[in-house]
Short mmCIF file of C-alpha atoms in Angstrom, two decimals:
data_model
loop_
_atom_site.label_atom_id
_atom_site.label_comp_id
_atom_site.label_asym_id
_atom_site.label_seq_id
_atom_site.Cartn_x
_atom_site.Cartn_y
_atom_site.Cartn_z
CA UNK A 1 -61.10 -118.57 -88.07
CA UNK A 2 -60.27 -114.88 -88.47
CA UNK A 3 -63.16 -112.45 -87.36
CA UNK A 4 -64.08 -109.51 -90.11
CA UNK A 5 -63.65 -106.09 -89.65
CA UNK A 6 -66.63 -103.85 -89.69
CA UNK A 7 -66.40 -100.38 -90.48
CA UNK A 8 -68.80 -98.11 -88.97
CA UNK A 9 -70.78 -96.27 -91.90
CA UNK A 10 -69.88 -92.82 -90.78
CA UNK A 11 -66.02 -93.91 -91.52
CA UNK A 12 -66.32 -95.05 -94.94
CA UNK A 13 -66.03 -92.66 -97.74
CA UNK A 14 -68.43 -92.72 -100.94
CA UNK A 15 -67.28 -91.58 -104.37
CA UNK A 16 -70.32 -90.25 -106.30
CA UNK A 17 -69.93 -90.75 -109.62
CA UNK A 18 -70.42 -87.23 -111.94
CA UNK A 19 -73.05 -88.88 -113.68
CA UNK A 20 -75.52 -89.59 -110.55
CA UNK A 21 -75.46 -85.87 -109.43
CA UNK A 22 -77.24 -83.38 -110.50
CA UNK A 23 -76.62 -81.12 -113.58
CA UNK A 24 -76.29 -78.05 -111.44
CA UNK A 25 -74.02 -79.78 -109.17
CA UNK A 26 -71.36 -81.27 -111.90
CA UNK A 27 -71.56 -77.80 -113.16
CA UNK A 28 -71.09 -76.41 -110.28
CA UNK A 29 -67.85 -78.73 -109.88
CA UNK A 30 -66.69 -78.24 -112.93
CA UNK A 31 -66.38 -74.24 -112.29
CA UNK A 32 -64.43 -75.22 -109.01
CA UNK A 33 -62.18 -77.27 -110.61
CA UNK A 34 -61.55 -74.88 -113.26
CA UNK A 35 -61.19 -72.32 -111.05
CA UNK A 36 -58.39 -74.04 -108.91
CA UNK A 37 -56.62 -74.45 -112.38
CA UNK A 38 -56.65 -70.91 -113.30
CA UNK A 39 -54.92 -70.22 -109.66
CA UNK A 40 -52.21 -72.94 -110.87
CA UNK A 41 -51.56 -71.42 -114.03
CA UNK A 42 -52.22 -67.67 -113.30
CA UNK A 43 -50.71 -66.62 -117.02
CA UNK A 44 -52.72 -68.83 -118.83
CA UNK A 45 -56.05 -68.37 -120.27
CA UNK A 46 -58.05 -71.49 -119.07
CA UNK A 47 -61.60 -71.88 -120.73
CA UNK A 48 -64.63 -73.92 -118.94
CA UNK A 49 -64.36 -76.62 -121.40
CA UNK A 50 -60.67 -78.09 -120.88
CA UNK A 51 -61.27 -80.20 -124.01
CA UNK A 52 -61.04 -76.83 -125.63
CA UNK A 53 -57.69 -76.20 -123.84
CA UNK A 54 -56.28 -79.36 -125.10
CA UNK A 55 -57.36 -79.34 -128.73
CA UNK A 56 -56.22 -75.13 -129.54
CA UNK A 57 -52.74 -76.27 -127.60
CA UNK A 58 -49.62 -75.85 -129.97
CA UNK A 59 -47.16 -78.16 -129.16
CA UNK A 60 -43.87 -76.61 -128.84
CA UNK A 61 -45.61 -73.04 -127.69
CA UNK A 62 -43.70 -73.58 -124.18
CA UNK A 63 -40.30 -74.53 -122.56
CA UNK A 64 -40.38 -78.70 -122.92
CA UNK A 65 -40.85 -78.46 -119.17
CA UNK A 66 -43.84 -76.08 -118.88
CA UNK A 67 -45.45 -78.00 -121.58
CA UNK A 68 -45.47 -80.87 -119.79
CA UNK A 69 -46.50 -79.51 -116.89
CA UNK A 70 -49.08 -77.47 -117.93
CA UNK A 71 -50.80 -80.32 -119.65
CA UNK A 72 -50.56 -82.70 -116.89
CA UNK A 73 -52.23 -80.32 -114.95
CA UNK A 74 -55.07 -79.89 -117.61
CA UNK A 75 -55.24 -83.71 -117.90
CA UNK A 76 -55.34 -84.21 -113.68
CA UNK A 77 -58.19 -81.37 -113.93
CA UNK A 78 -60.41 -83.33 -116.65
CA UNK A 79 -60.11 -86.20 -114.66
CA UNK A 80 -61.23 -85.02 -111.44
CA UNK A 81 -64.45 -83.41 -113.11
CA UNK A 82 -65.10 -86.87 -114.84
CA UNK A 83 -64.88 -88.69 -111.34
CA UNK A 84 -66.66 -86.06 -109.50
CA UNK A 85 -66.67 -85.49 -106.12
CA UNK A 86 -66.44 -87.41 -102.82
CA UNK A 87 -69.16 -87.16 -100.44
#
């Protein structure tokens, strides 16, 4: 018989979801995240709404390997506002 491993509360980590916080908060995170873009990508004009970003992007604007980074940053950046933060 194999004994189970408990994990103290204080160790665990919690992911809260953007939906349970509060609409000042998720704003508030959104701005942050957006903010650390616009440090990443200093010459490019990065709006609040990164849905925006994606849909007025012209393919083909950039070097093949700018493109592709710059909208795998925008796409990492939308994801970590939709999962929030970690508490």
């Amino acid at each position: 018989m194999m004994a189970a491993l408990r994990v103290p509360n204080f160790v665990r980590r919690r992911t809260v979801d953007a939906s349970a916080m509060d609409t000042s908060a998720t704003d508030d995170w959104a701005s942050h995240v957006c903010s650390e873009l616009a440090l990443e990508l200093p010459d490019e004009d990065i709006a609040e709404d990164l849905d925006d970003c994606l849909d007025f992007y012209r393919f083909g604007s950039k070097p093949r390997c700018e493109e592709i980074e710059y909208l795998a940053l925008v796409r990492d950046a939308q994801d970590r506002i939709d999962r929030g933060w970690t508490a």
